[in-house]
Short mmCIF file of C-alpha atoms in Angstrom, two decimals:
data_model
loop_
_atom_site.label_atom_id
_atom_site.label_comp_id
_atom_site.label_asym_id
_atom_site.label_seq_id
_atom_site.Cartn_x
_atom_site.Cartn_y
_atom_site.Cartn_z
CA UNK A 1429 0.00 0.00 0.00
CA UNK A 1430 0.90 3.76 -0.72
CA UNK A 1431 0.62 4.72 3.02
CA UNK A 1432 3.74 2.56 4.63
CA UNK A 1433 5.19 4.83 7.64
CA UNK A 1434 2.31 7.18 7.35
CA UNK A 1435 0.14 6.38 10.80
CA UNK A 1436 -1.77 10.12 9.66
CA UNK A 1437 -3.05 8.28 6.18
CA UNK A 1438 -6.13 6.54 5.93
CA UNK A 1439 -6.05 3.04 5.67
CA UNK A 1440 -6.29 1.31 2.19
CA UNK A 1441 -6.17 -2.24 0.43
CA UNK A 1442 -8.60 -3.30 2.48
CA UNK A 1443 -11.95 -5.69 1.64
CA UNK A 1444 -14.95 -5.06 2.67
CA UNK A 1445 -14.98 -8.27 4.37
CA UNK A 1446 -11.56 -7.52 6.32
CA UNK A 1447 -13.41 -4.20 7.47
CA UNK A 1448 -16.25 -6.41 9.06
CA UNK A 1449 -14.06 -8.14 11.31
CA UNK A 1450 -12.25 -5.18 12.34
CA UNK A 1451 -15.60 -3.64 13.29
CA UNK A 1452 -16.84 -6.84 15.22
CA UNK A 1453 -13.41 -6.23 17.87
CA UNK A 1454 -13.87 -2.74 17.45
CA UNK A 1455 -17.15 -2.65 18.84
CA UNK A 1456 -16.43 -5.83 21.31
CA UNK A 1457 -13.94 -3.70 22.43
CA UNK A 1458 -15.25 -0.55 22.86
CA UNK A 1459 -19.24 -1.31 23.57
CA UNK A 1460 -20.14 0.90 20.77
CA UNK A 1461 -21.55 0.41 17.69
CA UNK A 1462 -19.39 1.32 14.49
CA UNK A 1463 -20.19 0.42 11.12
CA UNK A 1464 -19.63 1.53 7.64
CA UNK A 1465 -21.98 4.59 6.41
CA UNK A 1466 -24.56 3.64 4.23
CA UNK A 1467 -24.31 4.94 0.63
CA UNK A 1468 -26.88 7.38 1.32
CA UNK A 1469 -25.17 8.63 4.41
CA UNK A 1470 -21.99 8.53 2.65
CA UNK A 1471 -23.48 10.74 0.29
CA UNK A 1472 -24.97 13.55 2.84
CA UNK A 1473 -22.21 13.96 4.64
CA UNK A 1474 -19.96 14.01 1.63
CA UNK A 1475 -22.45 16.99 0.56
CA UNK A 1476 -22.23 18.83 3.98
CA UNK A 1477 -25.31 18.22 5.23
CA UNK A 1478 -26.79 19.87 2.20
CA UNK A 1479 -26.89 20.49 -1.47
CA UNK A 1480 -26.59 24.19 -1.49
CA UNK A 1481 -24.39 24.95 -2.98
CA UNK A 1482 -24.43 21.73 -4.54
CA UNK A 1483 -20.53 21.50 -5.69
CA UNK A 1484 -19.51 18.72 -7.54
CA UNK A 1485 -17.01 17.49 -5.43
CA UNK A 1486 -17.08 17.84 -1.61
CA UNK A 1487 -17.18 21.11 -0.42
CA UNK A 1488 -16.05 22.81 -3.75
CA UNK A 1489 -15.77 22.67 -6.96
CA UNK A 1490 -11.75 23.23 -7.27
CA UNK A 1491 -11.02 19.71 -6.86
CA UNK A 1492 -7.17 20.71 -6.29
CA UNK A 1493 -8.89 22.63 -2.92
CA UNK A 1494 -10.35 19.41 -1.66
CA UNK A 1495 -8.56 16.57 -2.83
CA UNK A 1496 -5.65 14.49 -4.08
CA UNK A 1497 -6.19 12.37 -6.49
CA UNK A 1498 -4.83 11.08 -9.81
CA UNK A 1499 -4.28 14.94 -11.38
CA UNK A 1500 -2.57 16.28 -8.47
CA UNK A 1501 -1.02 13.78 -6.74
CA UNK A 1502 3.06 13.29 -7.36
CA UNK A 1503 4.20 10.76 -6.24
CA UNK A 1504 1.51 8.53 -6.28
CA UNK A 1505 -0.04 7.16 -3.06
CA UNK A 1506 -2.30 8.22 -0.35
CA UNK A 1507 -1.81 11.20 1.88
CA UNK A 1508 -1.94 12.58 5.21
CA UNK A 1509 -5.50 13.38 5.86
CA UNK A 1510 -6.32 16.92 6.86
CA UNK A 1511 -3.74 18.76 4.41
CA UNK A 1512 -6.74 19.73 1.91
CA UNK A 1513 -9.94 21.75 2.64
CA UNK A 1514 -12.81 19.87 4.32
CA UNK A 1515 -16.36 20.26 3.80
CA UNK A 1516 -19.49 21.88 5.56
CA UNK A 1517 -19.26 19.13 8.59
CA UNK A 1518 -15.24 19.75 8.91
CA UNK A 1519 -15.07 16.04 7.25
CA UNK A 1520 -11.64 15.78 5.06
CA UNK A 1521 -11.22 13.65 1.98
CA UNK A 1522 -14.72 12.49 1.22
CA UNK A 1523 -13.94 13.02 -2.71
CA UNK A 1524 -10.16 12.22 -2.65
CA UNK A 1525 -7.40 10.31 -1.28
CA UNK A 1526 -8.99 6.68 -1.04
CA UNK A 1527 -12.59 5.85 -2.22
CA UNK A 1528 -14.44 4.36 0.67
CA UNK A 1529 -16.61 1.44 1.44
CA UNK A 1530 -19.58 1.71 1.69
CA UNK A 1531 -22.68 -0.84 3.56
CA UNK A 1532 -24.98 -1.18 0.72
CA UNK A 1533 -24.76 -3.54 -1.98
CA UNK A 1534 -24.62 -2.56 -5.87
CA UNK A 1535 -27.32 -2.58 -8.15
CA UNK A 1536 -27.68 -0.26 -11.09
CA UNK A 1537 -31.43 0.66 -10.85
CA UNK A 1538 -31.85 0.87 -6.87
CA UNK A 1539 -30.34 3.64 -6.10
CA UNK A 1540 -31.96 6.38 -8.63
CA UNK A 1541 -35.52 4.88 -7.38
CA UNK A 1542 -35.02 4.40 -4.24
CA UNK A 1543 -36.95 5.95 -1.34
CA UNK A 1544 -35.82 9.54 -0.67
CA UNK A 1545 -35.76 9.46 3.20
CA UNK A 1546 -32.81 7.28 4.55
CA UNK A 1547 -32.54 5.01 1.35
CA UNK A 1548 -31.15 0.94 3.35
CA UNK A 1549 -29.56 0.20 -0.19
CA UNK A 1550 -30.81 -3.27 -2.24
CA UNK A 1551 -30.92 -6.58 -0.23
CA UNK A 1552 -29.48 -8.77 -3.12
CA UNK A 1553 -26.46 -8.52 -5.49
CA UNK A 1554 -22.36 -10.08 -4.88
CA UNK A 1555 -21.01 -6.61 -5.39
CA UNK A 1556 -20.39 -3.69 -2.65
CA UNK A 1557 -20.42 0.65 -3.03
CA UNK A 1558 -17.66 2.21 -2.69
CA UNK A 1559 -17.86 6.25 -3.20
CA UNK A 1560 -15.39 8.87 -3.35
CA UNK A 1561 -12.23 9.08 -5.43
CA UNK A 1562 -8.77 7.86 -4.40
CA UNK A 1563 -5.42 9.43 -4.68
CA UNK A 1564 -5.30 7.48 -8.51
CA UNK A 1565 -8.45 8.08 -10.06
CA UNK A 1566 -9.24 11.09 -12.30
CA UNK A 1567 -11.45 14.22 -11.21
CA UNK A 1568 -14.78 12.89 -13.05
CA UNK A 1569 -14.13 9.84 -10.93
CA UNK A 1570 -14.23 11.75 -7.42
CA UNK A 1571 -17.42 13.80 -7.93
CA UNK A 1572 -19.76 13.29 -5.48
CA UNK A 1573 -22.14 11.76 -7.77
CA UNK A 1574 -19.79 8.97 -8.70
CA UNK A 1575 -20.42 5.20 -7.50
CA UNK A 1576 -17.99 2.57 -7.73
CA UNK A 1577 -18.67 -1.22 -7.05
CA UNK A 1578 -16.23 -4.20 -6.17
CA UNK A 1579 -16.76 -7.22 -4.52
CA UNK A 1580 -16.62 -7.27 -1.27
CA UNK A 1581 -13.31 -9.66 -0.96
CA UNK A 1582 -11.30 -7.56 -3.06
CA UNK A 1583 -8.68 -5.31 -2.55
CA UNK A 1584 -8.00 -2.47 -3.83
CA UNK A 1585 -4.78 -0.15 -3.71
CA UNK A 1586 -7.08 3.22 -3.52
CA UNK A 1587 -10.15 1.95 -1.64
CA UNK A 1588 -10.29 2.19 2.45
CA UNK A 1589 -13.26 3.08 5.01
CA UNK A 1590 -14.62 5.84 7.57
CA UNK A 1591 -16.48 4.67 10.37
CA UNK A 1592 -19.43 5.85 11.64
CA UNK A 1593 -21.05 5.53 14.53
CA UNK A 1594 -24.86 4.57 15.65
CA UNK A 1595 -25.82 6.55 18.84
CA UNK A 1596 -28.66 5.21 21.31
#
């Protein structure tokens, strides 16, 4: 991975399935409850909590403001989080430095028809969301908008997680 000696870079290479067992210790651990973001939660806070001004990538539309990725990034590899602009919610790298996993599985029709109030993703498909572009990709591949899917086994060089957290 790009982010050897770098404890300030988000994790990458990592499955989907390697994430679930982290979180299972993580919350054993800790008594809370972690778990990847849904895609449409992904997707709000990578908007700021809103869509005005809805900017094509998050928080801007400079990408070079906001993000590293495959146009701006030399040498290649993942970087320390925080050293670009964040959004609205203060959250860095939501449209750069590694594409993230995501909870929901892939289908190509479910999301543009599904509910509009807290969308739970499709309940059948062997492929997994990721969203957000990585430090490799090109700036049409970090917009906001953009979905990626993988399976949820695979690795991939610019593709890591965020956490989030359900409260009680």
């Amino acid at each position: 991975s790009g982010n050897k000696g770098c404890d300030q870079c988000p994790v990458e290479s990592v499955s989907w399935d390697d994430i679930q067992e982290f979180i299972k210790k993580l919350n054993a651990m800790t008594g809370k409850n972690y778990r990847l973001p849904s895609e449409a939660e992904w997707e709000y806070a990578a908007r700021g909590a809103t869509n005005t001004p809805d900017y094509e990538y998050s928080g801007s539309d400079d990408i070079n403001a906001i993000a590293w990725y495959g146009g701006n990034n030399n040498p290649y590899g993942c970087k320390q989080v925080g050293t670009k602009t964040p959004n609205a919610l203060s959250l860095f790298d939501m449209t750069g430095n590694v594409s993230e996993w995501c909870w929901d599985k892939y289908s190509s029709s479910y999301y543009s028809s599904s509910p509009s109030v807290n969308p739970t993703g499709p309940t059948s498909g062997n492929t997994r969301i990721h969203r957000g572009g990585g430090w490799s990709t090109s700036s049409v591949h970090c917009r906001i908008a953009r979905r990626w899917y993988s399976y949820q086994d695979e690795y991939i060089d610019y593709v890591g997680f965020r956490l989030c957290r359900t409260v009680q």
